[in-house]
C-alpha atoms as an extended CHARMM CRD file, in Angstrom:
* protein
*
       217  EXT
         1         1  UNK       CA             -0.0160000000       -0.1180000000       -0.1760000000  PROA      1               0.0000000000
         2         2  UNK       CA              1.6010000000        3.3290000000       -1.1430000000  PROA      2               0.0000000000
         3         3  UNK       CA              1.4090000000        6.3420000000        1.1720000000  PROA      3               0.0000000000
         4         4  UNK       CA              2.1890000000        9.9450000000        0.6400000000  PROA      4               0.0000000000
         5         5  UNK       CA              3.3910000000       11.4160000000        4.0290000000  PROA      5               0.0000000000
         6         6  UNK       CA              3.2950000000       14.9720000000        4.9320000000  PROA      6               0.0000000000
         7         7  UNK       CA              4.8260000000       16.2450000000        8.2240000000  PROA      7               0.0000000000
         8         8  UNK       CA              6.9470000000       19.2590000000        8.7760000000  PROA      8               0.0000000000
         9         9  UNK       CA              8.8610000000       18.0750000000       11.8130000000  PROA      9               0.0000000000
        10        10  UNK       CA             11.6140000000       16.0210000000       10.6380000000  PROA      10              0.0000000000
        11        11  UNK       CA             12.0090000000       13.3880000000       13.7920000000  PROA      11              0.0000000000
        12        12  UNK       CA              8.2820000000       12.7640000000       13.8140000000  PROA      12              0.0000000000
        13        13  UNK       CA              8.1130000000       12.4420000000       10.1010000000  PROA      13              0.0000000000
        14        14  UNK       CA             11.0540000000        9.7110000000       10.1060000000  PROA      14              0.0000000000
        15        15  UNK       CA              9.7350000000        8.1710000000       12.9410000000  PROA      15              0.0000000000
        16        16  UNK       CA              6.1790000000        7.6530000000       10.8050000000  PROA      16              0.0000000000
        17        17  UNK       CA              8.0100000000        6.8950000000        7.9170000000  PROA      17              0.0000000000
        18        18  UNK       CA             10.1120000000        3.7050000000        9.9990000000  PROA      18              0.0000000000
        19        19  UNK       CA              6.8650000000        2.7010000000       11.6470000000  PROA      19              0.0000000000
        20        20  UNK       CA              4.5910000000        2.6190000000        8.4150000000  PROA      20              0.0000000000
        21        21  UNK       CA              7.4280000000        0.7170000000        6.5670000000  PROA      21              0.0000000000
        22        22  UNK       CA              7.7590000000       -1.6560000000        9.4900000000  PROA      22              0.0000000000
        23        23  UNK       CA              4.1510000000       -2.5170000000        8.8370000000  PROA      23              0.0000000000
        24        24  UNK       CA              4.4920000000       -3.2360000000        5.0100000000  PROA      24              0.0000000000
        25        25  UNK       CA              3.6200000000        0.1560000000        3.9370000000  PROA      25              0.0000000000
        26        26  UNK       CA              5.4560000000        1.7750000000        0.9180000000  PROA      26              0.0000000000
        27        27  UNK       CA              6.2470000000        5.3400000000        1.5160000000  PROA      27              0.0000000000
        28        28  UNK       CA              5.9050000000        7.0050000000       -2.0820000000  PROA      28              0.0000000000
        29        29  UNK       CA              7.0120000000       10.2480000000       -0.5330000000  PROA      29              0.0000000000
        30        30  UNK       CA              7.4220000000       11.9420000000        2.7300000000  PROA      30              0.0000000000
        31        31  UNK       CA              7.3520000000       15.6950000000        2.4140000000  PROA      31              0.0000000000
        32        32  UNK       CA              7.5890000000       18.7310000000        4.6510000000  PROA      32              0.0000000000
        33        33  UNK       CA              5.4930000000       21.6190000000        2.8650000000  PROA      33              0.0000000000
        34        34  UNK       CA              2.1570000000       22.3040000000        1.3100000000  PROA      34              0.0000000000
        35        35  UNK       CA              3.3550000000       22.6620000000       -2.1780000000  PROA      35              0.0000000000
        36        36  UNK       CA              5.4190000000       19.4850000000       -1.8980000000  PROA      36              0.0000000000
        37        37  UNK       CA              2.6060000000       17.7450000000       -0.7480000000  PROA      37              0.0000000000
        38        38  UNK       CA              0.2100000000       19.3870000000       -3.4370000000  PROA      38              0.0000000000
        39        39  UNK       CA              2.7660000000       17.9040000000       -6.0970000000  PROA      39              0.0000000000
        40        40  UNK       CA              3.1880000000       14.6310000000       -4.5210000000  PROA      40              0.0000000000
        41        41  UNK       CA             -0.6240000000       14.0040000000       -4.2900000000  PROA      41              0.0000000000
        42        42  UNK       CA             -1.0350000000       15.1980000000       -7.9780000000  PROA      42              0.0000000000
        43        43  UNK       CA              1.8020000000       13.1570000000       -9.4280000000  PROA      43              0.0000000000
        44        44  UNK       CA              2.0180000000        9.9590000000       -7.5300000000  PROA      44              0.0000000000
        45        45  UNK       CA             -1.3990000000        8.7760000000       -6.8750000000  PROA      45              0.0000000000
        46        46  UNK       CA             -0.9590000000        7.3360000000       -3.4140000000  PROA      46              0.0000000000
        47        47  UNK       CA             -3.3540000000        4.7650000000       -1.9340000000  PROA      47              0.0000000000
        48        48  UNK       CA             -3.6180000000        6.8530000000        1.0860000000  PROA      48              0.0000000000
        49        49  UNK       CA             -2.2660000000       10.1180000000        2.4020000000  PROA      49              0.0000000000
        50        50  UNK       CA             -1.3430000000       11.0210000000        5.9060000000  PROA      50              0.0000000000
        51        51  UNK       CA             -1.2390000000       14.6330000000        6.5360000000  PROA      51              0.0000000000
        52        52  UNK       CA             -0.2780000000       17.0190000000        9.1430000000  PROA      52              0.0000000000
        53        53  UNK       CA             -3.0120000000       19.9070000000        8.9390000000  PROA      53              0.0000000000
        54        54  UNK       CA             -0.4320000000       22.8280000000        9.6690000000  PROA      54              0.0000000000
        55        55  UNK       CA              2.2660000000       22.8160000000        7.0150000000  PROA      55              0.0000000000
        56        56  UNK       CA              4.7030000000       25.1240000000        5.4520000000  PROA      56              0.0000000000
        57        57  UNK       CA              4.8170000000       28.0110000000        4.3630000000  PROA      57              0.0000000000
        58        58  UNK       CA              1.7580000000       29.4010000000        5.9600000000  PROA      58              0.0000000000
        59        59  UNK       CA              1.3610000000       26.7180000000        9.0390000000  PROA      59              0.0000000000
        60        60  UNK       CA             -2.4180000000       27.3070000000        9.0240000000  PROA      60              0.0000000000
        61        61  UNK       CA             -4.4640000000       24.5970000000        7.4380000000  PROA      61              0.0000000000
        62        62  UNK       CA             -2.3830000000       24.0620000000        4.0010000000  PROA      62              0.0000000000
        63        63  UNK       CA             -1.8890000000       20.5910000000        4.6440000000  PROA      63              0.0000000000
        64        64  UNK       CA             -5.6690000000       19.8900000000        4.8210000000  PROA      64              0.0000000000
        65        65  UNK       CA             -6.3270000000       22.2050000000        1.7370000000  PROA      65              0.0000000000
        66        66  UNK       CA             -4.0260000000       20.1990000000       -0.3300000000  PROA      66              0.0000000000
        67        67  UNK       CA             -5.8250000000       16.9490000000        0.7640000000  PROA      67              0.0000000000
        68        68  UNK       CA             -9.4310000000       18.3860000000        0.2490000000  PROA      68              0.0000000000
        69        69  UNK       CA             -8.0430000000       19.5610000000       -3.2040000000  PROA      69              0.0000000000
        70        70  UNK       CA             -6.4620000000       16.0750000000       -4.0210000000  PROA      70              0.0000000000
        71        71  UNK       CA             -9.9680000000       14.7310000000       -3.0380000000  PROA      71              0.0000000000
        72        72  UNK       CA            -12.1670000000       16.8850000000       -5.2920000000  PROA      72              0.0000000000
        73        73  UNK       CA             -9.7910000000       15.8370000000       -7.9680000000  PROA      73              0.0000000000
        74        74  UNK       CA             -9.8680000000       12.2500000000       -7.0990000000  PROA      74              0.0000000000
        75        75  UNK       CA            -13.2020000000       11.4710000000       -5.1980000000  PROA      75              0.0000000000
        76        76  UNK       CA            -12.5740000000        8.8580000000       -2.4280000000  PROA      76              0.0000000000
        77        77  UNK       CA             -8.8300000000        9.4210000000       -2.2140000000  PROA      77              0.0000000000
        78        78  UNK       CA             -8.1240000000        8.1450000000        1.5150000000  PROA      78              0.0000000000
        79        79  UNK       CA             -6.7750000000       10.9960000000        3.5500000000  PROA      79              0.0000000000
        80        80  UNK       CA             -5.9930000000       10.6590000000        7.1930000000  PROA      80              0.0000000000
        81        81  UNK       CA             -5.1810000000       14.1240000000        8.6220000000  PROA      81              0.0000000000
        82        82  UNK       CA             -3.1030000000       14.4880000000       11.8010000000  PROA      82              0.0000000000
        83        83  UNK       CA             -3.5900000000       17.6330000000       14.0750000000  PROA      83              0.0000000000
        84        84  UNK       CA             -2.1130000000       18.6640000000       17.6340000000  PROA      84              0.0000000000
        85        85  UNK       CA             -5.4300000000       20.0030000000       18.5430000000  PROA      85              0.0000000000
        86        86  UNK       CA             -9.2060000000       19.4670000000       18.0360000000  PROA      86              0.0000000000
        87        87  UNK       CA            -10.0740000000       21.7470000000       14.9250000000  PROA      87              0.0000000000
        88        88  UNK       CA            -13.8010000000       21.0920000000       14.7250000000  PROA      88              0.0000000000
        89        89  UNK       CA            -14.1520000000       23.2150000000       11.3570000000  PROA      89              0.0000000000
        90        90  UNK       CA            -11.3810000000       21.0360000000        9.8140000000  PROA      90              0.0000000000
        91        91  UNK       CA            -13.2040000000       17.6260000000       10.8220000000  PROA      91              0.0000000000
        92        92  UNK       CA            -16.5640000000       18.7940000000        9.3230000000  PROA      92              0.0000000000
        93        93  UNK       CA            -14.7910000000       19.7760000000        5.9790000000  PROA      93              0.0000000000
        94        94  UNK       CA            -13.3410000000       16.3840000000        5.9230000000  PROA      94              0.0000000000
        95        95  UNK       CA            -16.7120000000       14.6310000000        6.3620000000  PROA      95              0.0000000000
        96        96  UNK       CA            -18.5050000000       17.2210000000        4.1810000000  PROA      96              0.0000000000
        97        97  UNK       CA            -18.3440000000       15.3470000000        0.9920000000  PROA      97              0.0000000000
        98        98  UNK       CA            -20.4370000000       12.4870000000        2.7200000000  PROA      98              0.0000000000
        99        99  UNK       CA            -18.1290000000        9.5760000000        1.4370000000  PROA      99              0.0000000000
       100       100  UNK       CA            -15.9150000000        7.4250000000        3.5910000000  PROA      100             0.0000000000
       101       101  UNK       CA            -11.7280000000        7.2460000000        3.4600000000  PROA      101             0.0000000000
       102       102  UNK       CA            -11.3390000000       10.1880000000        6.0060000000  PROA      102             0.0000000000
       103       103  UNK       CA             -9.4460000000       10.3290000000        9.2680000000  PROA      103             0.0000000000
       104       104  UNK       CA             -8.7700000000       12.9790000000       11.8020000000  PROA      104             0.0000000000
       105       105  UNK       CA             -6.6080000000       11.9400000000       14.6340000000  PROA      105             0.0000000000
       106       106  UNK       CA             -4.6470000000       13.9930000000       17.2480000000  PROA      106             0.0000000000
       107       107  UNK       CA             -0.9490000000       13.4120000000       16.8320000000  PROA      107             0.0000000000
       108       108  UNK       CA             -0.8500000000       11.8640000000       20.3150000000  PROA      108             0.0000000000
       109       109  UNK       CA             -2.4230000000        9.0120000000       19.1630000000  PROA      109             0.0000000000
       110       110  UNK       CA              0.4710000000        8.1280000000       16.8410000000  PROA      110             0.0000000000
       111       111  UNK       CA              2.5660000000        7.0660000000       19.8720000000  PROA      111             0.0000000000
       112       112  UNK       CA              0.1960000000        4.1370000000       19.8230000000  PROA      112             0.0000000000
       113       113  UNK       CA              1.6210000000        2.2980000000       16.9720000000  PROA      113             0.0000000000
       114       114  UNK       CA             -1.0800000000       -0.3240000000       16.6900000000  PROA      114             0.0000000000
       115       115  UNK       CA             -3.8980000000        1.9440000000       16.9340000000  PROA      115             0.0000000000
       116       116  UNK       CA             -2.3380000000        4.1980000000       14.5530000000  PROA      116             0.0000000000
       117       117  UNK       CA             -1.6170000000        1.6360000000       11.7070000000  PROA      117             0.0000000000
       118       118  UNK       CA             -5.0420000000        0.2650000000       12.2080000000  PROA      118             0.0000000000
       119       119  UNK       CA             -6.2250000000        3.9190000000       11.3690000000  PROA      119             0.0000000000
       120       120  UNK       CA             -4.4220000000        4.0720000000        8.3650000000  PROA      120             0.0000000000
       121       121  UNK       CA             -5.3640000000        0.8860000000        7.1380000000  PROA      121             0.0000000000
       122       122  UNK       CA             -9.1770000000        1.5600000000        8.0940000000  PROA      122             0.0000000000
       123       123  UNK       CA             -8.9650000000        4.8580000000        5.9710000000  PROA      123             0.0000000000
       124       124  UNK       CA             -7.4500000000        3.1260000000        3.1110000000  PROA      124             0.0000000000
       125       125  UNK       CA            -10.1020000000        0.6380000000        2.9290000000  PROA      125             0.0000000000
       126       126  UNK       CA            -12.6300000000        3.5780000000        2.6030000000  PROA      126             0.0000000000
       127       127  UNK       CA            -13.4430000000        3.8230000000        6.4880000000  PROA      127             0.0000000000
       128       128  UNK       CA            -13.3340000000        6.4880000000        8.5920000000  PROA      128             0.0000000000
       129       129  UNK       CA            -11.1920000000        6.8430000000       11.9600000000  PROA      129             0.0000000000
       130       130  UNK       CA            -12.2150000000        9.9190000000       13.7470000000  PROA      130             0.0000000000
       131       131  UNK       CA            -10.7500000000       10.6390000000       17.0950000000  PROA      131             0.0000000000
       132       132  UNK       CA            -12.5890000000       10.2720000000       20.0610000000  PROA      132             0.0000000000
       133       133  UNK       CA            -12.0650000000       13.7220000000       21.3610000000  PROA      133             0.0000000000
       134       134  UNK       CA            -12.9570000000       15.0480000000       17.9680000000  PROA      134             0.0000000000
       135       135  UNK       CA            -16.2080000000       13.5110000000       18.2540000000  PROA      135             0.0000000000
       136       136  UNK       CA            -17.0050000000       14.5220000000       21.6850000000  PROA      136             0.0000000000
       137       137  UNK       CA            -16.0710000000       18.2050000000       21.0790000000  PROA      137             0.0000000000
       138       138  UNK       CA            -18.1470000000       18.2650000000       17.9480000000  PROA      138             0.0000000000
       139       139  UNK       CA            -21.0500000000       16.5290000000       19.7070000000  PROA      139             0.0000000000
       140       140  UNK       CA            -20.9840000000       18.7690000000       22.6650000000  PROA      140             0.0000000000
       141       141  UNK       CA            -20.7130000000       21.9210000000       20.4180000000  PROA      141             0.0000000000
       142       142  UNK       CA            -23.7450000000       20.9910000000       18.3830000000  PROA      142             0.0000000000
       143       143  UNK       CA            -25.7780000000       19.7560000000       20.9560000000  PROA      143             0.0000000000
       144       144  UNK       CA            -25.5180000000       22.8200000000       23.2310000000  PROA      144             0.0000000000
       145       145  UNK       CA            -24.4020000000       20.8770000000       26.1220000000  PROA      145             0.0000000000
       146       146  UNK       CA            -27.1270000000       18.1140000000       25.9080000000  PROA      146             0.0000000000
       147       147  UNK       CA            -25.4470000000       15.1170000000       24.2060000000  PROA      147             0.0000000000
       148       148  UNK       CA            -29.0440000000       13.3420000000       23.8500000000  PROA      148             0.0000000000
       149       149  UNK       CA            -30.3490000000       14.0460000000       20.3150000000  PROA      149             0.0000000000
       150       150  UNK       CA            -34.2320000000       14.5630000000       20.0760000000  PROA      150             0.0000000000
       151       151  UNK       CA            -34.6360000000       11.2330000000       18.3070000000  PROA      151             0.0000000000
       152       152  UNK       CA            -31.9350000000        9.0130000000       19.1020000000  PROA      152             0.0000000000
       153       153  UNK       CA            -31.8560000000        7.0810000000       22.4600000000  PROA      153             0.0000000000
       154       154  UNK       CA            -28.7270000000        7.2280000000       24.7470000000  PROA      154             0.0000000000
       155       155  UNK       CA            -27.5820000000        3.7180000000       23.5870000000  PROA      155             0.0000000000
       156       156  UNK       CA            -28.3560000000        4.9420000000       19.9240000000  PROA      156             0.0000000000
       157       157  UNK       CA            -25.8530000000        7.8260000000       20.6760000000  PROA      157             0.0000000000
       158       158  UNK       CA            -23.1660000000        5.7170000000       21.9850000000  PROA      158             0.0000000000
       159       159  UNK       CA            -23.3180000000        3.5340000000       19.0010000000  PROA      159             0.0000000000
       160       160  UNK       CA            -23.2490000000        6.5890000000       16.8420000000  PROA      160             0.0000000000
       161       161  UNK       CA            -20.0590000000        8.0460000000       18.3980000000  PROA      161             0.0000000000
       162       162  UNK       CA            -18.3440000000        4.8630000000       18.1980000000  PROA      162             0.0000000000
       163       163  UNK       CA            -19.3940000000        4.4380000000       14.4230000000  PROA      163             0.0000000000
       164       164  UNK       CA            -18.0860000000        7.8150000000       13.9280000000  PROA      164             0.0000000000
       165       165  UNK       CA            -14.7980000000        6.6270000000       15.0550000000  PROA      165             0.0000000000
       166       166  UNK       CA            -14.6460000000        4.2690000000       12.2900000000  PROA      166             0.0000000000
       167       167  UNK       CA            -15.3200000000        0.9690000000       14.2650000000  PROA      167             0.0000000000
       168       168  UNK       CA            -17.1160000000       -1.6780000000       12.6480000000  PROA      168             0.0000000000
       169       169  UNK       CA            -20.4510000000       -3.3870000000       14.1100000000  PROA      169             0.0000000000
       170       170  UNK       CA            -18.2700000000       -6.0580000000       15.3630000000  PROA      170             0.0000000000
       171       171  UNK       CA            -16.2010000000       -3.7410000000       17.0190000000  PROA      171             0.0000000000
       172       172  UNK       CA            -19.0480000000       -1.5850000000       18.7000000000  PROA      172             0.0000000000
       173       173  UNK       CA            -20.5610000000       -4.7670000000       19.8670000000  PROA      173             0.0000000000
       174       174  UNK       CA            -17.5360000000       -5.7330000000       21.7760000000  PROA      174             0.0000000000
       175       175  UNK       CA            -16.6130000000       -2.5070000000       23.2410000000  PROA      175             0.0000000000
       176       176  UNK       CA            -20.5500000000       -2.3980000000       24.4250000000  PROA      176             0.0000000000
       177       177  UNK       CA            -20.5370000000       -6.1280000000       25.4600000000  PROA      177             0.0000000000
       178       178  UNK       CA            -23.5330000000       -7.0080000000       23.4690000000  PROA      178             0.0000000000
       179       179  UNK       CA            -24.2130000000       -8.9060000000       20.1670000000  PROA      179             0.0000000000
       180       180  UNK       CA            -23.3240000000       -7.7710000000       16.9410000000  PROA      180             0.0000000000
       181       181  UNK       CA            -27.0810000000       -8.4120000000       16.0130000000  PROA      181             0.0000000000
       182       182  UNK       CA            -28.0460000000       -5.8770000000       18.5300000000  PROA      182             0.0000000000
       183       183  UNK       CA            -25.6000000000       -3.1260000000       17.0320000000  PROA      183             0.0000000000
       184       184  UNK       CA            -26.9170000000       -4.0680000000       13.6190000000  PROA      184             0.0000000000
       185       185  UNK       CA            -30.4820000000       -3.1640000000       15.1870000000  PROA      185             0.0000000000
       186       186  UNK       CA            -29.3690000000        0.2000000000       16.6670000000  PROA      186             0.0000000000
       187       187  UNK       CA            -27.4900000000        1.2030000000       13.1360000000  PROA      187             0.0000000000
       188       188  UNK       CA            -30.7020000000        0.2880000000       11.3800000000  PROA      188             0.0000000000
       189       189  UNK       CA            -32.8170000000        2.5900000000       13.8310000000  PROA      189             0.0000000000
       190       190  UNK       CA            -30.1450000000        5.3650000000       13.5950000000  PROA      190             0.0000000000
       191       191  UNK       CA            -30.3260000000        5.3070000000        9.9320000000  PROA      191             0.0000000000
       192       192  UNK       CA            -33.9150000000        5.0610000000       10.1180000000  PROA      192             0.0000000000
       193       193  UNK       CA            -34.4650000000        8.1540000000       12.4700000000  PROA      193             0.0000000000
       194       194  UNK       CA            -31.9730000000       10.0800000000       10.5160000000  PROA      194             0.0000000000
       195       195  UNK       CA            -33.6510000000        9.4120000000        7.0530000000  PROA      195             0.0000000000
       196       196  UNK       CA            -30.8580000000        7.8660000000        5.5680000000  PROA      196             0.0000000000
       197       197  UNK       CA            -31.5720000000        5.1750000000        2.8580000000  PROA      197             0.0000000000
       198       198  UNK       CA            -29.6720000000        2.5440000000        1.0970000000  PROA      198             0.0000000000
       199       199  UNK       CA            -27.6940000000        4.1310000000       -1.5440000000  PROA      199             0.0000000000
       200       200  UNK       CA            -25.1370000000        2.7660000000       -3.5350000000  PROA      200             0.0000000000
       201       201  UNK       CA            -23.4520000000        6.2200000000       -3.8480000000  PROA      201             0.0000000000
       202       202  UNK       CA            -23.3580000000        7.2910000000       -0.5510000000  PROA      202             0.0000000000
       203       203  UNK       CA            -21.5280000000        5.9650000000        2.9840000000  PROA      203             0.0000000000
       204       204  UNK       CA            -24.3590000000        5.8260000000        5.4240000000  PROA      204             0.0000000000
       205       205  UNK       CA            -22.2990000000        5.5460000000        8.4710000000  PROA      205             0.0000000000
       206       206  UNK       CA            -20.3390000000        8.7600000000        7.5180000000  PROA      206             0.0000000000
       207       207  UNK       CA            -23.8480000000       10.4230000000        6.6680000000  PROA      207             0.0000000000
       208       208  UNK       CA            -25.1840000000        9.5410000000        9.9620000000  PROA      208             0.0000000000
       209       209  UNK       CA            -22.5690000000       11.2560000000       11.8890000000  PROA      209             0.0000000000
       210       210  UNK       CA            -22.5680000000       14.2520000000        9.3620000000  PROA      210             0.0000000000
       211       211  UNK       CA            -26.4850000000       14.6910000000        9.7150000000  PROA      211             0.0000000000
       212       212  UNK       CA            -26.6620000000       14.2970000000       13.7300000000  PROA      212             0.0000000000
       213       213  UNK       CA            -23.5880000000       17.2610000000       13.6380000000  PROA      213             0.0000000000
       214       214  UNK       CA            -25.8150000000       19.2830000000       11.3590000000  PROA      214             0.0000000000
       215       215  UNK       CA            -29.1180000000       19.0970000000       12.8430000000  PROA      215             0.0000000000
       216       216  UNK       CA            -29.2150000000       22.3840000000       14.7400000000  PROA      216             0.0000000000
       217       217  UNK       CA            -28.0310000000       24.3580000000       11.6390000000  PROA      217             0.0000000000
């Protein structure tokens, strides 16, 4: 699996390269700036991009914007964004097209090698990998302090949060110590309550999170 990696801090970039190579990934390019990232994504067509949000020369959101532009040119390009802090607008921009293959992790997560590599693989396979802190802050902000949505039960909200982190029904069942069949029932209820019908073109798990976050707009 070919990876384009963008990180301006040399030690972290070098560490991520070694980690990913040790787990069987091929590093197509490891770059340190926005312009380099834009060229690499356009020319190398990687299987997945792992991108620091803030890159030179602006150190604002150059990495994220390069990744989003690459997804506009190549819909569905898997992108895992790394950030020092929870930036709710950035997470929302990643989810906005309603398709999978996106992730947003705080940089602290990369120090758990197994968790980080699992997230890269999940995103590359078209899934999602949203940091639990990102989801919690997004939900808290959108619900005005009340995390229970009007039409979802507390258990369905738990399932939705774990779904947003990119976990499968089997993983959610293991976390909540219930059967996978029970999770499938909760998931179906969530989709029904949010009006998400079966579609070949959309990822309902991503749309479920997005619809919930947008309900107060």
